[in-house]
Amino acid sequence: MNIEQTIQRLIHECLKRGLLDEADEIYARNRVLNLLHLEDFRPETSAPDAACRPEKDLPGDPDLIIPFLLEEIVRYACRKGIIEDFFDAKEIFAAKIMDAFVGRPSEINRKFYQKYEESPEKATRYFYELSKNSNYIQMSRIKKNIRYRVPTEFGTLDITINLSKPEKDPKQIAKERTAPSVGYPKCVLCVENEGYAGRVGFPARSNHRMIRIPIENEIWYLQYSPYVYYNEHCILLSREHRNMKISRETFKRLLAFVERFPHYFLGSNADLPIVGGSILSHDHYQGGRHVFPMETAGADFSFTVKHFPRVECAVIKWPMSVIRLRADRKEDLVELSDYILKRWKEYSDPEADVLAFTGDVPHNTITPIARIRDGRYEMDLVLRNNRTSDEHPLGIFHPHADVHHIKKENIGLIEVMGLAVLPGRLAGELKEVEKYLLGEPNEIKEYHLPWAEELKRKYGTAVSAADAEKIVKLEVGNKFIRFLSDSGVFKRDEKGKRAFRRFIDHLNE
């Protein structure tokens, strides 16, 4: 296809997916032509019937067609000198192209709430598809991620090796070094990102839209993650740029949201360093339409808390320390969640290495997750502590040094629930571990050697290539269990179980 045919094919795809209205076709085309410095458009070489014929060079996956066409247009812009050939310049240009096809925020919000009148599912499905089709959700990169599932004693866990984040080229790195410091938007979650063109070192958001949602007397903003890790991975963010804080208001907001969107869960990263997420400077939550392994975990034991007779309480069978609350009334869950949070924040148990404070520095907090299941409100409260020690300088309740060869980053909300997001380096490194197990020439990293030797002792050397791949996947899953177990404040041995019981008793004092 020439550039005119590519443009027309992109228009056709946007029309077909409902991203563009027929009445806006000529307007959108002219905006794209202007961006490409094209003053002429020849209908005979880009007629709709020609554009609509299947092209043998188009991807077979429908989610990849728009990204493919967009990439062709960006390459043309680079060849013609319209933009420079480095990552951020191409991202900014691609977002501007797609912005020609996306309605204004007011229009998107109006359509969302029209569909919400039919059902919450129709509303979110509309917005999710729009976010994919506008290329805000980066489907072509997300599809590169390696995903598989591993059976464990805690159920089948999800493993993702994250290959969606593109590597920076030397020109991009050089541009970032000389880019001026700018304080607008303040962070990548600020509402000012909606429609922001982007700049060197800050993502392009011309094609970005958000849904305004009233939650507890505030307007919150719903968007999807550009690099979704699971189905309909959404973010709910505060209009105000303020620090994350787990509080009574958090529980009220989480439950208010799932009441409005009962097919979604919503949770929050913890609000302290080490145990918190990557962005603690902007109040936000994450949710979506996905059943995580933790949700299906059964109860270790049930208990009651005095003065809260209407709430069912249980400690669930999970590597981390999780209290599950269930009730018919969300107000009852808010009250008990807030009570547990307050009791936990001041709780110390030196025998379990749990100290609430070092001086005035707090260590205890909670990772909460809300959902509606079987018509009842449900809240999972994951107990967290961010103390460090000489033995564990990155965190006593953090993945320990012997698993850092797989992952050493924080264990946030998504991983707490049973989906491991592992660094992209492992895609190649684990193949070298497989070669090592097979006795083949390899370039195994030194930091994997102790683990690889352990696997050889466990499984022997007479393994096939298929066996080696299965072994490595299974053992990565076992490492993930270790990440979670290390992060659990009350271990699952007898000592840890007694410590957990002591905290439950503390709730009833």
Coordinates of C-alpha atoms in Angstrom, one line a residue:
M1 CA 0.0 0.0 0.0
N2 CA 1.1 3.5 -0.7
I3 CA 0.7 6.2 1.9
E4 CA -2.7 7.3 0.7
Q5 CA -4.0 3.7 0.7
T6 CA -2.5 3.2 4.2
I7 CA -4.3 6.3 5.4
Q8 CA -7.6 5.2 3.9
R9 CA -7.2 1.7 5.3
L10 CA -6.7 3.2 8.8
I11 CA -9.8 5.3 8.3
H12 CA -11.7 2.2 7.3
E13 CA -10.6 0.3 10.4
C14 CA -11.6 3.2 12.6
L15 CA -15.0 3.4 11.0
K16 CA -15.5 -0.4 11.3
R17 CA -14.7 -0.4 15.0
G18 CA -16.9 2.6 15.8
L19 CA -13.9 4.8 16.7
L20 CA -14.9 7.2 13.9
D21 CA -18.3 8.4 12.8
E22 CA -19.0 8.5 9.0
A23 CA -19.8 12.2 9.3
D24 CA -16.3 12.8 10.6
E25 CA -14.4 10.8 7.9
I26 CA -13.3 13.7 5.7
Y27 CA -12.4 15.9 8.7
A28 CA -10.3 13.2 10.2
R29 CA -8.6 12.4 6.9
N30 CA -7.7 16.1 6.4
R31 CA -6.2 16.3 9.9
V32 CA -4.0 13.3 9.1
L33 CA -3.0 14.7 5.7
N34 CA -2.0 18.0 7.4
L35 CA 0.2 16.1 9.9
L36 CA 1.9 14.3 7.0
H37 CA 2.3 17.5 5.0
L38 CA 0.2 16.1 2.2
E39 CA -1.7 18.7 0.2
D40 CA -3.1 16.3 -2.4
F41 CA -5.2 13.1 -2.0
R42 CA -6.0 11.0 -5.0
P43 CA -9.3 9.2 -4.7
E44 CA -8.5 6.8 -7.6
T45 CA -5.6 5.2 -5.6
S46 CA -7.4 5.1 -2.3
A47 CA -11.0 4.4 -3.0
P48 CA -12.9 2.8 -0.1
D49 CA -13.6 -0.4 -2.0
A50 CA -9.8 -0.9 -2.6
A51 CA -9.0 0.0 1.0
C52 CA -11.6 -2.4 2.3
R53 CA -10.2 -5.4 0.5
P54 CA -8.2 -7.7 2.8
E55 CA -4.5 -7.1 2.5
K56 CA -2.2 -10.1 2.6
D57 CA 0.4 -8.1 4.5
L58 CA -2.0 -7.1 7.4
P59 CA -1.7 -8.9 10.7
G60 CA -4.2 -11.7 11.3
D61 CA -4.9 -10.5 14.8
P62 CA -7.6 -7.8 14.6
D63 CA -6.0 -6.0 17.7
L64 CA -2.8 -5.5 15.7
I65 CA -4.2 -4.0 12.5
I66 CA -4.4 -0.4 13.6
P67 CA -1.0 -0.5 15.3
F68 CA 0.5 -2.0 12.1
L69 CA -1.0 0.7 9.9
L70 CA 0.0 3.4 12.3
E71 CA 3.6 2.2 12.3
E72 CA 3.6 2.3 8.5
I73 CA 2.5 6.0 8.7
V74 CA 5.1 6.8 11.3
R75 CA 7.8 5.2 9.2
Y76 CA 6.7 7.3 6.2
A77 CA 6.9 10.5 8.4
C78 CA 10.5 9.5 9.4
R79 CA 11.5 8.9 5.8
K80 CA 10.1 12.2 4.6
G81 CA 11.9 14.1 7.5
I82 CA 8.5 15.2 9.0
I83 CA 9.7 13.9 12.4
E84 CA 13.0 12.7 13.8
D85 CA 13.6 9.0 14.0
F86 CA 13.8 8.4 17.7
F87 CA 11.3 6.8 20.2
D88 CA 9.6 9.8 21.8
A89 CA 9.2 11.7 18.5
K90 CA 7.5 8.7 16.9
E91 CA 5.3 8.2 20.0
I92 CA 4.2 11.8 19.9
F93 CA 3.4 11.7 16.2
A94 CA 1.5 8.4 16.4
A95 CA -0.6 9.7 19.3
K96 CA -1.4 12.9 17.2
I97 CA -2.5 10.7 14.3
M98 CA -4.9 8.7 16.4
D99 CA -6.2 11.8 18.1
A100 CA -7.7 12.7 14.7
F101 CA -10.1 9.7 15.2
V102 CA -11.0 10.0 18.9
G103 CA -13.8 12.2 20.1
R104 CA -13.4 14.9 22.7
P105 CA -13.6 13.9 26.4
S106 CA -17.1 15.3 26.7
E107 CA -18.3 13.1 23.8
I108 CA -16.6 10.0 25.1
N109 CA -18.1 10.6 28.6
R110 CA -21.6 11.1 27.1
K111 CA -21.4 7.8 25.2
F112 CA -20.1 6.0 28.2
Y113 CA -23.0 7.1 30.4
Q114 CA -25.5 6.4 27.6
K115 CA -24.2 2.8 27.6
Y116 CA -24.1 2.7 31.4
E117 CA -27.8 3.2 31.4
E118 CA -28.0 -0.1 29.5
S119 CA -25.5 -1.8 31.8
P120 CA -22.2 -1.1 33.5
E121 CA -20.6 -3.9 31.4
K122 CA -21.6 -2.2 28.1
A123 CA -20.1 1.1 29.3
T124 CA -16.7 -0.4 30.3
R125 CA -16.6 -2.6 27.2
Y126 CA -17.1 0.5 25.0
F127 CA -14.4 2.4 26.8
Y128 CA -12.0 -0.5 26.8
E129 CA -12.4 -1.1 23.1
L130 CA -12.0 2.6 22.4
S131 CA -8.8 2.7 24.4
K132 CA -7.4 -0.3 22.4
N133 CA -8.5 1.0 19.0
S134 CA -7.1 4.4 19.6
N135 CA -3.8 2.8 20.3
Y136 CA -3.7 4.3 23.8
I137 CA -3.5 0.7 25.1
Q138 CA -0.4 -0.6 23.3
M139 CA -1.7 -3.9 22.1
S140 CA 1.2 -4.6 19.6
R141 CA 3.7 -4.4 22.5
I142 CA 1.5 -6.1 25.1
K143 CA 1.2 -9.2 22.8
K144 CA 5.0 -9.6 23.0
N145 CA 4.7 -10.5 26.7
I146 CA 5.3 -14.1 27.7
R147 CA 2.4 -15.5 29.8
Y148 CA 1.8 -18.9 31.4
R149 CA 0.2 -20.5 34.4
V150 CA 1.8 -22.6 37.1
P151 CA 0.0 -25.1 39.4
T152 CA 1.0 -24.7 43.1
E153 CA -0.3 -25.6 46.5
F154 CA -2.0 -22.2 46.5
G155 CA -3.8 -22.7 43.2
T156 CA -2.7 -21.9 39.7
L157 CA -0.6 -18.7 39.6
D158 CA -0.2 -16.4 36.7
I159 CA 3.3 -15.6 35.3
T160 CA 4.1 -12.7 32.9
I161 CA 7.5 -11.8 31.6
N162 CA 7.1 -8.2 30.6
L163 CA 8.5 -7.5 27.1
S164 CA 6.1 -4.7 26.3
K165 CA 8.4 -1.8 27.4
P166 CA 10.5 -0.8 24.4
E167 CA 14.2 -0.4 24.8
K168 CA 15.6 3.1 24.4
D169 CA 17.9 3.7 21.5
P170 CA 21.1 5.9 21.8
K171 CA 19.4 8.9 20.2
Q172 CA 16.5 8.8 22.6
I173 CA 18.9 8.5 25.6
A174 CA 20.9 11.5 24.3
K175 CA 17.7 13.6 23.9
E176 CA 16.6 12.8 27.4
R177 CA 19.9 13.9 28.8
T178 CA 19.5 17.4 27.3
A179 CA 15.8 17.8 27.8
P180 CA 14.7 20.7 30.0
S181 CA 13.0 20.1 33.3
V182 CA 9.2 20.6 33.0
G183 CA 6.7 20.3 35.9
Y184 CA 3.6 19.8 33.8
P185 CA 1.9 17.4 34.2
K186 CA 3.3 16.7 37.6
C187 CA 3.2 12.9 37.1
V188 CA 2.0 10.3 34.6
L189 CA -1.2 9.9 36.5
C190 CA -2.3 13.5 36.7
V191 CA -5.6 14.5 35.0
E192 CA -3.6 17.0 32.9
N193 CA -2.3 14.0 30.8
E194 CA -5.6 13.8 29.0
G195 CA -4.8 15.1 25.5
Y196 CA -1.2 16.1 26.4
A197 CA 1.1 15.9 23.4
G198 CA 4.1 14.6 25.3
R199 CA 7.7 15.6 25.2
V200 CA 11.1 14.0 25.4
G201 CA 11.1 11.8 28.5
F202 CA 7.4 12.1 29.1
P203 CA 4.8 9.9 27.4
A204 CA 2.6 11.1 24.5
R205 CA -1.1 11.3 25.5
S206 CA -2.9 13.1 22.6
N207 CA -5.1 10.0 22.2
H208 CA -5.8 9.6 25.9
R209 CA -9.3 9.9 27.3
M210 CA -10.7 9.5 30.9
I211 CA -14.2 8.9 32.3
R212 CA -15.3 11.2 35.1
I213 CA -16.8 9.2 37.9
P214 CA -18.3 10.7 41.1
I215 CA -17.0 8.8 44.1
E216 CA -17.7 9.9 47.7
N217 CA -18.3 13.6 46.9
E218 CA -15.2 13.8 44.6
I219 CA -14.8 13.4 40.9
W220 CA -12.4 10.5 40.1
Y221 CA -11.0 9.6 36.7
L222 CA -11.2 6.2 35.1
Q223 CA -8.7 5.1 32.5
Y224 CA -7.0 1.9 31.4
S225 CA -3.4 1.1 31.8
P226 CA -1.4 1.6 28.5
Y227 CA 0.3 -1.7 29.2
V228 CA -2.5 -3.9 30.5
Y229 CA -1.3 -6.9 32.6
Y230 CA -4.8 -8.5 32.7
N231 CA -8.2 -8.1 31.2
E232 CA -9.6 -4.6 31.4
H233 CA -6.7 -3.5 33.7
C234 CA -8.0 -0.1 34.8
I235 CA -6.8 2.8 36.9
L236 CA -9.0 5.1 39.0
L237 CA -7.1 8.3 39.9
S238 CA -7.7 11.3 42.0
R239 CA -8.2 14.7 40.3
E240 CA -5.9 16.2 42.9
H241 CA -2.2 15.4 42.8
R242 CA -1.8 14.1 46.4
N243 CA 0.0 11.3 48.1
M244 CA -1.5 7.9 48.4
K245 CA -3.0 7.1 51.8
I246 CA -4.8 4.1 53.0
S247 CA -7.6 5.2 55.3
R248 CA -11.3 4.9 56.0
E249 CA -12.0 6.9 52.9
T250 CA -10.1 4.4 50.8
F251 CA -12.4 1.6 51.9
K252 CA -15.5 3.7 51.2
R253 CA -14.2 4.6 47.7
L254 CA -13.3 1.0 46.8
L255 CA -16.7 -0.3 47.8
A256 CA -18.5 2.6 46.2
F257 CA -16.7 1.8 42.9
V258 CA -17.5 -1.9 42.8
E259 CA -21.1 -1.1 43.8
R260 CA -21.2 1.0 40.6
F261 CA -19.2 -1.5 38.5
P262 CA -20.0 -4.9 40.1
H263 CA -18.2 -6.8 37.3
Y264 CA -14.9 -5.2 38.3
F265 CA -12.6 -5.5 41.4
L266 CA -10.8 -2.5 42.7
G267 CA -7.7 -2.4 45.0
S268 CA -5.0 -0.2 46.2
N269 CA -1.3 -0.5 46.5
A270 CA 0.0 0.0 50.0
D271 CA 1.0 3.6 50.9
L272 CA 4.5 3.1 52.3
P273 CA 7.8 2.7 50.4
I274 CA 9.1 -0.9 49.8
V275 CA 5.6 -2.4 50.2
G276 CA 3.9 0.2 48.1
G277 CA 3.6 0.6 44.3
S278 CA 5.8 2.5 41.9
I279 CA 3.8 5.8 42.2
L280 CA 3.1 6.9 45.7
S281 CA 2.8 10.6 44.9
H282 CA -0.6 10.4 43.2
D283 CA -3.6 8.8 44.9
H284 CA -5.0 6.0 42.7
Y285 CA -6.4 2.5 42.6
Q286 CA -6.2 -0.4 40.1
G287 CA -9.0 -2.7 39.1
G288 CA -10.4 -4.6 36.2
R289 CA -12.3 -7.6 35.0
H290 CA -10.1 -10.5 36.0
V291 CA -10.3 -13.3 38.6
F292 CA -6.9 -13.5 40.4
P293 CA -5.7 -16.6 42.1
M294 CA -6.0 -15.0 45.5
E295 CA -9.7 -14.4 45.0
T296 CA -10.3 -18.1 44.6
A297 CA -8.2 -19.1 47.7
G298 CA -10.1 -20.9 50.5
A299 CA -10.1 -20.1 54.2
D300 CA -7.5 -21.3 56.6
F301 CA -9.8 -20.5 59.5
S302 CA -12.7 -18.2 60.3
F303 CA -13.1 -15.9 63.2
T304 CA -15.3 -13.1 64.6
V305 CA -14.5 -9.6 65.7
K306 CA -16.5 -8.2 68.7
H307 CA -19.0 -5.5 67.8
F308 CA -19.1 -6.6 64.2
P309 CA -21.5 -9.5 64.2
R310 CA -22.7 -8.9 60.6
V311 CA -19.3 -9.4 59.1
E312 CA -17.8 -12.8 58.2
C313 CA -14.1 -12.9 58.8
A314 CA -11.5 -15.4 57.7
V315 CA -7.7 -15.8 57.2
I316 CA -7.3 -17.2 53.8
K317 CA -4.8 -19.8 52.5
W318 CA -2.3 -17.6 50.8
P319 CA 1.5 -17.1 51.1
M320 CA 0.9 -13.5 52.3
S321 CA -1.1 -12.6 55.4
V322 CA -4.7 -11.9 54.2
I323 CA -7.9 -11.3 56.1
R324 CA -11.1 -11.6 54.1
L325 CA -14.2 -9.8 55.2
R326 CA -17.7 -10.4 53.7
A327 CA -21.0 -8.7 54.5
D328 CA -24.3 -7.7 53.0
R329 CA -23.9 -4.0 53.8
K330 CA -20.9 -2.1 52.6
E331 CA -21.0 0.2 55.6
D332 CA -20.3 -2.8 57.9
L333 CA -17.1 -3.6 55.8
V334 CA -16.0 0.0 55.9
E335 CA -16.3 0.1 59.7
L336 CA -14.4 -3.2 60.3
S337 CA -11.8 -2.5 57.6
D338 CA -11.1 0.8 59.2
Y339 CA -10.9 -0.8 62.7
I340 CA -8.5 -3.4 61.5
L341 CA -6.3 -0.8 59.8
K342 CA -6.1 1.3 62.9
R343 CA -5.3 -1.7 65.1
W344 CA -2.7 -3.0 62.7
K345 CA -0.9 0.4 62.3
E346 CA -0.1 0.5 66.0
Y347 CA 0.5 -3.3 66.4
S348 CA 3.9 -4.7 67.3
D349 CA 5.0 -8.3 67.8
P350 CA 8.8 -8.5 68.2
E351 CA 8.7 -12.3 68.2
A352 CA 7.3 -12.1 64.6
D353 CA 9.7 -9.2 63.6
V354 CA 6.7 -6.9 63.4
L355 CA 7.3 -3.4 64.8
A356 CA 4.8 -0.6 64.2
F357 CA 7.3 2.2 64.4
T358 CA 11.0 3.0 64.4
G359 CA 10.9 6.3 66.3
D360 CA 8.2 8.3 64.5
V361 CA 8.5 6.3 61.2
P362 CA 5.5 4.0 60.6
H363 CA 6.0 0.5 59.2
N364 CA 2.5 -1.1 59.2
T365 CA -0.1 -0.6 56.5
I366 CA -2.5 -2.6 54.4
T367 CA -3.1 -3.5 50.7
P368 CA -6.9 -3.6 50.3
I369 CA -8.9 -5.2 47.5
A370 CA -12.7 -4.9 47.1
R371 CA -15.2 -6.9 45.0
I372 CA -18.8 -8.0 44.9
R373 CA -19.1 -11.8 44.8
D374 CA -22.3 -13.8 44.9
G375 CA -24.2 -10.6 45.6
R376 CA -22.2 -9.8 48.8
Y377 CA -19.5 -7.2 49.4
E378 CA -16.0 -8.6 50.0
M379 CA -12.8 -6.9 51.2
D380 CA -9.4 -8.5 51.3
L381 CA -6.9 -6.8 53.7
V382 CA -3.3 -7.8 53.1
L383 CA -1.1 -6.9 56.1
R384 CA 2.1 -5.2 55.1
N385 CA 5.2 -4.1 57.0
N386 CA 8.2 -2.2 55.4
R387 CA 10.9 -2.6 58.1
T388 CA 14.5 -3.2 56.9
S389 CA 17.5 -4.8 58.7
D390 CA 21.2 -5.4 58.2
E391 CA 20.3 -8.9 57.0
H392 CA 17.5 -7.7 54.7
P393 CA 18.4 -4.1 53.7
L394 CA 15.7 -4.1 51.0
G395 CA 13.0 -5.2 53.4
I396 CA 12.4 -7.9 56.0
F397 CA 9.1 -8.6 54.4
H398 CA 10.3 -8.3 50.8
P399 CA 11.7 -10.9 48.4
H400 CA 15.0 -12.0 50.0
A401 CA 18.4 -11.9 48.3
D402 CA 18.4 -15.6 47.2
V403 CA 15.4 -14.9 44.8
H404 CA 16.7 -11.5 43.5
H405 CA 18.1 -13.3 40.4
I406 CA 14.5 -13.6 39.3
K407 CA 13.1 -10.4 40.8
K408 CA 14.0 -7.9 43.4
E409 CA 11.4 -5.2 42.8
N410 CA 8.5 -4.4 45.1
I411 CA 5.6 -6.7 45.5
G412 CA 2.7 -4.5 44.6
L413 CA -1.1 -5.0 44.3
I414 CA -1.0 -7.1 41.2
E415 CA 1.5 -9.6 42.4
V416 CA -0.1 -9.7 45.9
M417 CA -3.1 -11.2 44.1
G418 CA -1.1 -13.9 42.3
L419 CA 0.1 -12.4 39.0
A420 CA 3.9 -12.2 38.8
V421 CA 5.2 -9.4 36.6
L422 CA 8.8 -10.4 35.9
P423 CA 11.5 -8.4 34.1
G424 CA 12.0 -8.8 30.4
R425 CA 15.6 -9.9 30.8
L426 CA 14.3 -13.3 31.9
A427 CA 13.0 -14.1 28.4
G428 CA 16.5 -14.8 27.2
E429 CA 18.1 -15.7 30.5
L430 CA 15.8 -18.6 31.3
K431 CA 16.5 -20.1 27.9
E432 CA 20.2 -20.2 28.9
V433 CA 19.2 -21.9 32.1
E434 CA 17.3 -24.6 30.1
K435 CA 20.5 -25.1 28.0
Y436 CA 22.5 -25.5 31.2
L437 CA 20.1 -28.2 32.4
L438 CA 20.5 -30.0 29.0
G439 CA 24.3 -29.8 29.2
E440 CA 24.4 -27.7 26.0
P441 CA 26.8 -24.7 25.4
N442 CA 25.2 -21.7 27.1
E443 CA 25.7 -18.2 28.4
I444 CA 24.0 -18.6 31.7
K445 CA 24.3 -15.6 34.0
E446 CA 26.4 -16.1 37.1
Y447 CA 23.6 -15.1 39.4
H448 CA 21.4 -18.0 38.0
L449 CA 24.1 -20.6 38.6
P450 CA 23.3 -21.7 42.2
W451 CA 19.6 -22.1 41.2
A452 CA 20.5 -24.0 38.0
E453 CA 22.7 -26.4 40.0
E454 CA 19.9 -26.9 42.5
L455 CA 17.6 -27.8 39.6
K456 CA 20.1 -30.3 38.3
R457 CA 20.3 -32.0 41.6
K458 CA 16.5 -32.1 41.9
Y459 CA 15.7 -33.3 38.4
G460 CA 18.9 -35.0 37.2
T461 CA 20.6 -34.5 33.9
A462 CA 18.6 -36.9 31.7
V463 CA 16.0 -34.3 30.7
S464 CA 14.6 -33.5 27.3
A465 CA 14.3 -30.0 25.8
A466 CA 10.6 -30.1 26.5
D467 CA 11.2 -31.2 30.1
A468 CA 13.8 -28.5 30.6
E469 CA 11.3 -25.8 29.6
K470 CA 8.6 -27.2 31.8
I471 CA 11.0 -27.5 34.8
V472 CA 12.1 -23.9 34.4
K473 CA 8.5 -22.6 34.2
L474 CA 7.4 -24.6 37.2
E475 CA 10.4 -23.5 39.3
V476 CA 9.9 -19.8 38.3
G477 CA 6.4 -20.3 39.8
N478 CA 7.9 -21.7 42.9
K479 CA 10.2 -18.7 43.1
F480 CA 7.0 -16.5 42.9
I481 CA 5.6 -18.4 45.9
R482 CA 8.9 -17.4 47.7
F483 CA 8.4 -13.7 46.7
L484 CA 5.0 -13.8 48.3
S485 CA 6.0 -15.8 51.3
D486 CA 9.0 -13.5 52.0
S487 CA 6.5 -10.6 51.8
G488 CA 4.0 -12.2 54.2
V489 CA 4.3 -10.7 57.7
F490 CA 3.0 -13.9 59.4
K491 CA 4.7 -17.0 57.9
R492 CA 2.7 -20.2 57.3
D493 CA 4.8 -22.3 59.7
E494 CA 3.5 -22.9 63.3
K495 CA 5.3 -19.9 64.7
G496 CA 3.7 -17.7 62.1
K497 CA 0.3 -19.1 62.6
R498 CA 0.5 -18.5 66.3
A499 CA 1.6 -14.9 65.6
F500 CA -1.4 -14.4 63.3
R501 CA -3.7 -15.7 66.0
R502 CA -2.2 -13.2 68.4
F503 CA -3.1 -10.4 66.1
I504 CA -6.7 -11.7 65.7
D505 CA -6.9 -11.8 69.6
H506 CA -5.6 -8.2 69.6
L507 CA -8.6 -7.2 67.4
N508 CA -10.9 -8.6 70.2
E509 CA -9.2 -7.0 73.1

